[in-house]
Coordinates of C-alpha atoms and ligand atoms in Angstrom, one line a residue:
M1 CA -1.2 -34.1 7.6
T2 CA 0.7 -33.1 10.8
V3 CA -0.1 -29.8 12.5
I4 CA 2.5 -28.2 14.7
V5 CA 1.1 -25.5 16.9
A6 CA 4.1 -23.4 17.8
K7 CA 4.1 -21.2 20.9
E8 CA 7.5 -19.6 20.2
L9 CA 9.0 -18.3 16.9
A10 CA 12.1 -20.5 17.5
T11 CA 9.9 -23.7 17.5
A12 CA 8.2 -22.7 14.2
L13 CA 11.5 -21.8 12.6
A14 CA 13.1 -25.1 13.6
A15 CA 10.1 -27.1 12.3
L16 CA 10.1 -25.2 9.0
R17 CA 13.8 -26.0 8.5
E18 CA 13.2 -29.6 9.4
H19 CA 10.2 -30.3 7.1
E20 CA 10.9 -29.5 3.5
D21 CA 7.3 -29.3 2.3
A22 CA 5.9 -27.7 5.5
R23 CA 3.8 -24.6 5.2
V24 CA 3.2 -22.0 7.8
I25 CA -0.3 -20.8 8.5
Q26 CA -1.5 -17.6 10.3
G27 CA -5.2 -16.9 9.7
G28 CA -5.6 -19.6 7.1
T29 CA -7.8 -17.4 4.9
D30 CA -5.6 -18.0 1.9
L31 CA -3.9 -21.2 2.7
M32 CA -7.0 -23.2 3.6
V33 CA -8.6 -22.3 0.3
E34 CA -5.5 -23.6 -1.5
I35 CA -5.5 -26.8 0.6
N36 CA -9.3 -27.3 0.1
F37 CA -9.0 -27.0 -3.6
N38 CA -6.0 -29.4 -3.6
H39 CA -3.7 -26.7 -5.1
V40 CA -1.2 -27.5 -2.4
K41 CA -0.8 -30.7 -0.4
P42 CA 1.6 -30.0 2.5
T43 CA 2.3 -32.9 4.8
T44 CA 3.1 -30.5 7.7
I45 CA 1.4 -27.3 8.7
I46 CA 3.0 -25.0 11.2
S47 CA 0.6 -22.7 13.0
L48 CA 1.9 -19.3 14.0
R49 CA -1.3 -18.2 15.6
D50 CA -0.2 -18.7 19.2
I51 CA 3.1 -16.9 18.8
A52 CA 2.5 -13.7 20.8
S53 CA 5.7 -11.9 19.5
L54 CA 4.2 -11.9 15.9
R55 CA 1.0 -10.2 17.1
T56 CA 2.5 -7.0 18.5
I57 CA 2.5 -3.4 17.2
R58 CA 5.5 -1.4 18.4
Q59 CA 6.9 2.1 18.0
E60 CA 10.5 1.6 19.2
V61 CA 12.1 3.9 16.7
R62 CA 10.8 7.5 16.3
G63 CA 8.9 7.9 13.1
L64 CA 8.5 4.1 12.5
L65 CA 5.6 1.8 13.3
S66 CA 6.5 -1.9 13.4
I67 CA 3.5 -4.3 12.9
G68 CA 3.9 -8.0 13.6
S69 CA 3.1 -10.3 10.7
G70 CA 0.4 -12.0 12.7
V71 CA -1.6 -8.9 13.6
P72 CA -5.1 -9.4 12.2
Y73 CA -6.9 -6.8 10.1
S74 CA -9.5 -6.3 12.8
I75 CA -6.7 -4.8 14.9
I76 CA -5.0 -2.9 12.1
E77 CA -8.3 -1.1 11.3
G78 CA -8.1 0.7 14.7
E79 CA -5.6 2.6 16.9
P80 CA -2.7 3.1 16.9
V81 CA -2.5 2.2 13.2
L82 CA -5.5 4.4 12.3
S83 CA -3.7 7.6 13.4
A84 CA -0.1 6.7 12.4
I85 CA -0.7 5.0 9.0
P86 CA -4.4 5.8 8.1
A87 CA -4.0 4.3 4.5
L88 CA -3.1 0.9 6.0
A89 CA -6.1 1.1 8.4
Q90 CA -8.3 2.0 5.4
A91 CA -6.9 -0.9 3.3
A92 CA -7.5 -3.3 6.2
R93 CA -11.1 -2.2 6.5
T94 CA -11.7 -3.1 2.8
V95 CA -10.5 -6.8 3.3
G96 CA -13.2 -9.5 3.0
S97 CA -15.8 -9.6 5.8
P98 CA -15.5 -9.2 9.6
Q99 CA -14.7 -13.0 9.9
I100 CA -11.9 -12.7 7.3
R101 CA -10.5 -9.5 9.0
A102 CA -10.5 -11.3 12.4
A103 CA -8.2 -14.0 11.0
G104 CA -6.3 -12.6 8.0
S105 CA -3.0 -10.9 8.6
L106 CA -0.3 -8.8 7.0
G107 CA 2.1 -11.7 7.0
G108 CA -0.5 -13.8 5.1
N109 CA -1.0 -11.0 2.6
L110 CA 2.8 -10.9 2.0
G111 CA 3.1 -14.7 2.0
T112 CA 0.5 -15.0 -0.8
C113 CA 1.9 -11.9 -2.5
S114 CA -1.1 -11.4 -4.9
P115 CA -1.1 -8.1 -6.9
A116 CA -4.7 -7.8 -5.5
G117 CA -3.5 -7.9 -1.9
D118 CA -5.0 -4.8 -0.3
T119 CA -2.1 -4.0 2.1
L120 CA 0.6 -4.2 -0.5
P121 CA 0.0 -0.9 -2.4
V122 CA 0.2 0.8 1.0
M123 CA 3.6 -0.9 1.7
F124 CA 4.8 0.2 -1.8
A125 CA 3.7 3.8 -1.4
L126 CA 5.4 4.0 2.1
D127 CA 8.6 2.1 1.2
A128 CA 7.9 -0.4 3.9
M129 CA 10.6 -2.8 5.1
I130 CA 9.9 -6.5 5.7
H131 CA 11.7 -8.4 8.5
L132 CA 12.4 -12.1 7.8
S133 CA 13.9 -14.7 10.1
T134 CA 15.3 -18.2 9.8
V135 CA 16.7 -20.5 12.6
D136 CA 20.1 -18.8 12.4
S137 CA 19.7 -15.5 10.5
T138 CA 17.5 -12.4 10.1
R139 CA 17.3 -9.9 7.2
V140 CA 15.3 -6.8 6.4
V141 CA 14.2 -6.3 2.8
S142 CA 12.5 -3.4 1.1
I143 CA 9.0 -4.2 -0.2
H144 CA 10.2 -3.2 -3.6
D145 CA 12.7 -6.1 -3.6
F146 CA 10.4 -8.5 -1.7
M147 CA 7.7 -8.9 -4.3
T148 CA 9.0 -10.3 -7.6
G149 CA 5.8 -11.3 -9.5
V150 CA 2.3 -12.7 -9.3
K151 CA 2.3 -14.6 -6.0
R152 CA 6.1 -14.6 -6.1
S153 CA 8.5 -13.2 -3.6
I154 CA 12.1 -13.5 -2.5
R155 CA 11.1 -15.3 0.7
Q156 CA 13.0 -18.6 1.1
H157 CA 11.2 -21.8 2.3
D158 CA 12.8 -21.7 5.7
E159 CA 12.0 -18.0 6.3
I160 CA 9.2 -16.6 8.4
I161 CA 8.0 -13.0 7.9
T162 CA 8.1 -11.5 11.4
S163 CA 7.1 -7.9 11.0
V164 CA 6.7 -4.9 8.7
D165 CA 8.2 -1.5 9.4
F166 CA 6.1 1.5 8.2
P167 CA 7.5 5.0 8.2
I168 CA 5.1 7.5 9.8
V169 CA 4.8 10.3 7.2
K170 CA 3.6 13.9 8.0
G171 CA 0.8 14.7 5.6
W172 CA -2.1 13.0 4.0
Q173 CA -2.6 9.4 2.9
G174 CA -5.4 7.3 1.5
Y175 CA -6.3 3.9 0.0
S176 CA -9.1 3.3 -2.5
K177 CA -10.2 0.2 -4.4
V178 CA -12.6 -0.6 -7.1
G179 CA -14.3 -4.0 -7.1
V180 CA -17.4 -5.7 -8.7
R181 CA -19.4 -4.8 -5.6
N182 CA -19.0 -2.8 -2.4
A183 CA -18.0 -5.4 0.1
M184 CA -16.3 -8.9 0.3
V185 CA -14.5 -8.2 -2.9
I186 CA -11.0 -8.7 -4.3
S187 CA -10.0 -5.5 -6.0
V188 CA -10.2 -4.9 -9.8
A189 CA -7.9 -1.9 -9.3
S190 CA -6.6 -0.2 -6.3
A191 CA -4.4 2.8 -5.3
C192 CA -2.6 4.2 -2.3
L193 CA -1.5 7.8 -2.4
V194 CA 0.8 9.4 0.2
A195 CA 1.3 13.2 0.3
D196 CA 4.5 13.8 2.2
H197 CA 4.2 17.5 3.3
E198 CA 7.7 17.5 4.9
H199 CA 9.4 16.6 1.7
A200 CA 6.8 18.2 -0.5
D201 CA 6.2 15.1 -2.7
V202 CA 3.5 12.6 -3.5
R203 CA 3.9 8.9 -3.9
I204 CA 1.4 6.6 -5.5
A205 CA 1.3 2.8 -5.8
L206 CA -1.2 0.7 -7.8
G207 CA -2.7 -2.8 -7.1
S208 CA -4.3 -5.4 -9.4
V209 CA -3.0 -3.7 -12.6
G210 CA 0.3 -5.5 -13.1
P211 CA 2.2 -8.6 -12.1
T212 CA 3.5 -6.7 -9.0
I213 CA 2.3 -3.6 -7.3
I214 CA 3.3 -0.6 -9.5
R215 CA 4.9 2.5 -8.0
C216 CA 4.3 5.3 -10.5
R217 CA 7.7 7.0 -10.3
E218 CA 7.3 9.0 -13.6
S219 CA 3.9 10.4 -12.6
E220 CA 5.4 11.3 -9.1
A221 CA 8.3 13.1 -10.7
W222 CA 6.1 14.9 -13.2
L223 CA 3.8 16.1 -10.4
K224 CA 6.7 17.3 -8.3
A225 CA 8.2 19.2 -11.3
N226 CA 4.9 20.9 -12.1
Q227 CA 3.2 21.5 -8.8
D228 CA 3.9 22.9 -5.3
L229 CA 3.2 19.9 -3.0
S230 CA 3.7 21.4 0.4
A231 CA 0.8 21.5 2.9
G232 CA -2.1 23.7 1.8
A233 CA -1.1 23.8 -1.9
F234 CA -3.9 24.0 -4.4
I235 CA -4.3 21.3 -7.0
S236 CA -6.5 22.3 -10.0
P237 CA -9.0 19.7 -11.4
Q238 CA -7.1 19.7 -14.7
L239 CA -3.8 18.9 -13.1
A240 CA -5.4 16.1 -11.0
E241 CA -7.0 14.7 -14.2
E242 CA -3.7 14.7 -16.0
F243 CA -2.0 13.0 -13.0
G244 CA -4.7 10.3 -13.1
K245 CA -4.0 9.7 -16.8
R246 CA -0.3 9.5 -16.3
A247 CA -0.7 7.0 -13.4
A248 CA -3.0 4.9 -15.6
A249 CA -0.4 5.0 -18.4
E250 CA 2.1 3.5 -16.0
S251 CA -0.2 0.6 -15.1
S252 CA 0.1 -2.7 -17.0
P253 CA -3.3 -4.4 -16.6
I254 CA -4.7 -7.6 -18.2
D255 CA -8.2 -8.8 -19.2
D256 CA -9.4 -11.5 -16.8
H257 CA -12.6 -12.8 -15.2
R258 CA -12.9 -9.8 -13.0
S259 CA -12.4 -7.0 -15.5
T260 CA -11.0 -5.8 -18.8
A261 CA -7.7 -4.1 -19.0
Q262 CA -9.4 -1.0 -20.4
Y263 CA -11.7 -0.7 -17.5
R264 CA -8.8 -1.2 -15.0
R265 CA -6.9 1.7 -16.7
H266 CA -9.9 3.9 -16.5
A267 CA -10.5 3.0 -12.8
I268 CA -6.8 3.9 -12.0
S269 CA -7.1 7.3 -13.7
V270 CA -10.2 8.1 -11.6
L271 CA -8.7 6.7 -8.3
A272 CA -5.4 8.5 -8.7
S273 CA -7.0 11.8 -9.6
R274 CA -9.6 11.6 -6.8
L275 CA -6.9 10.7 -4.2
L276 CA -4.7 13.6 -5.3
R277 CA -7.6 16.0 -4.9
K278 CA -8.5 14.6 -1.5
A279 CA -4.8 15.0 -0.4
Y280 CA -5.0 18.8 -1.3
P281 CA -8.6 19.8 -0.6
Ligands
FAD1 C1 -13.7 -14.7 1.5 C2 -12.3 -14.1 1.4 C3 -12.2 -12.8 1.1 C4 -11.0 -12.2 1.0 N1 -10.9 -10.8 0.7 C5 -9.7 -10.3 0.6 C6 -9.6 -8.9 0.3 O1 -10.6 -8.1 0.2 N2 -8.3 -8.3 0.2 C7 -7.2 -9.1 0.3 O2 -6.1 -8.5 0.2 N3 -7.3 -10.4 0.6 C8 -8.5 -11.0 0.7 N4 -8.5 -12.3 1.0 C9 -7.3 -13.1 1.1 C10 -6.7 -13.2 2.5 O3 -7.7 -13.0 3.5 C11 -5.5 -12.3 2.7 O4 -4.5 -12.5 1.8 C12 -5.0 -12.4 4.1 O5 -4.0 -11.4 4.3 C13 -4.2 -13.7 4.3 O6 -3.7 -13.8 5.7 P1 -3.8 -15.1 6.5 O7 -3.2 -14.8 7.8 O8 -5.1 -15.7 6.5 O9 -2.8 -16.0 5.7 P2 -2.7 -17.6 5.6 O10 -3.8 -18.1 4.8 O11 -2.4 -18.2 6.9 O12 -1.3 -17.7 4.7 C14 -1.3 -17.2 3.4 C15 0.1 -17.5 2.8 O13 1.1 -16.8 3.5 C16 2.0 -17.7 4.1 N5 2.3 -17.0 5.4 C17 1.4 -16.7 6.4 N6 2.0 -16.0 7.4 C18 3.4 -16.0 7.1 C19 4.5 -15.6 7.7 N7 4.5 -14.9 8.9 N8 5.7 -15.7 7.1 C20 5.8 -16.4 5.9 N9 4.8 -16.8 5.3 C21 3.5 -16.7 5.8 C22 1.3 -19.0 4.2 O14 2.3 -20.1 4.2 C23 0.5 -19.0 3.0 O15 1.3 -19.3 1.8 C24 -9.8 -13.0 1.1 C25 -9.9 -14.3 1.4 C26 -11.1 -14.9 1.5 C27 -11.2 -16.4 1.9

């Protein structure tokens, strides 16, 4: 196996175009597992780890935080992400162990595109935009179009994810996940809720309960039609419970080695209802 350690994005892109079965690697916390189990056998690996431009966090446009695909979770957990996009910092804090968080990245979470990826519900709830580059082109794609199925995305072989744009929303946001234990765990069910006080609406996205992340558009519309969602509004326990049930009804879980579909639905109804009550204490 040939390993190319790229120092510049252009070098990595050129190598990716040249080698048809090449795979890019950032932290390696997903890819090395796949290689060690012989699930994939690339002849060329292109390391992105030394490309400084992929490891930056920028706020060039007002109201938007742009996070490089190579920024590790250990950085995302802290400032400036913690204040600007607290749900993303919370999601980052739940990933694996300190060692996994020091290496694992947003780009890798998107590259793998598992419905259990912890940062993906946050991207769906915030309508994040994904930046992709090839040797001779760039494009920006909504996360809603990016993920197409279980570990499937629209990313082409010769594209590298360079960054993710997150809108900074005025209001409250949170991420919660349920797993088989408290730490080092892939989620059985997860949810990100964003209460946008400026637009008086609530957005919720669910992980691990469908082939893609699920944005609960019907529950969101029902809530907006039945409840004042501006800052300081009061949410009754009954309404929060009904919202949880509606969110669970929009999920599409399966039975697998981690959980039953029935438990996953129950977990979603509890997570959604709790997050809503936290958003409007
Ligand atoms: C012990 C353990 C615990 C874990 N716990 C969690 C958890 O709690 N939550 C969770 O969500 N995940 C978890 N994971 C999975 C993994 O850590 C995450 O998915 C992480 O985000 C992967 O990032 P990475 O940089 O290591 O990706 P890599 O392994 O380097 O790459 C993963 C995939 O993405 C592609 N890729 C990487 N960067 C790019 C890029 N810039 N452009 C295009 N493609 C790219 C690679 O080719 C590969 O296909 C765990 C993994 C382990 C081993």
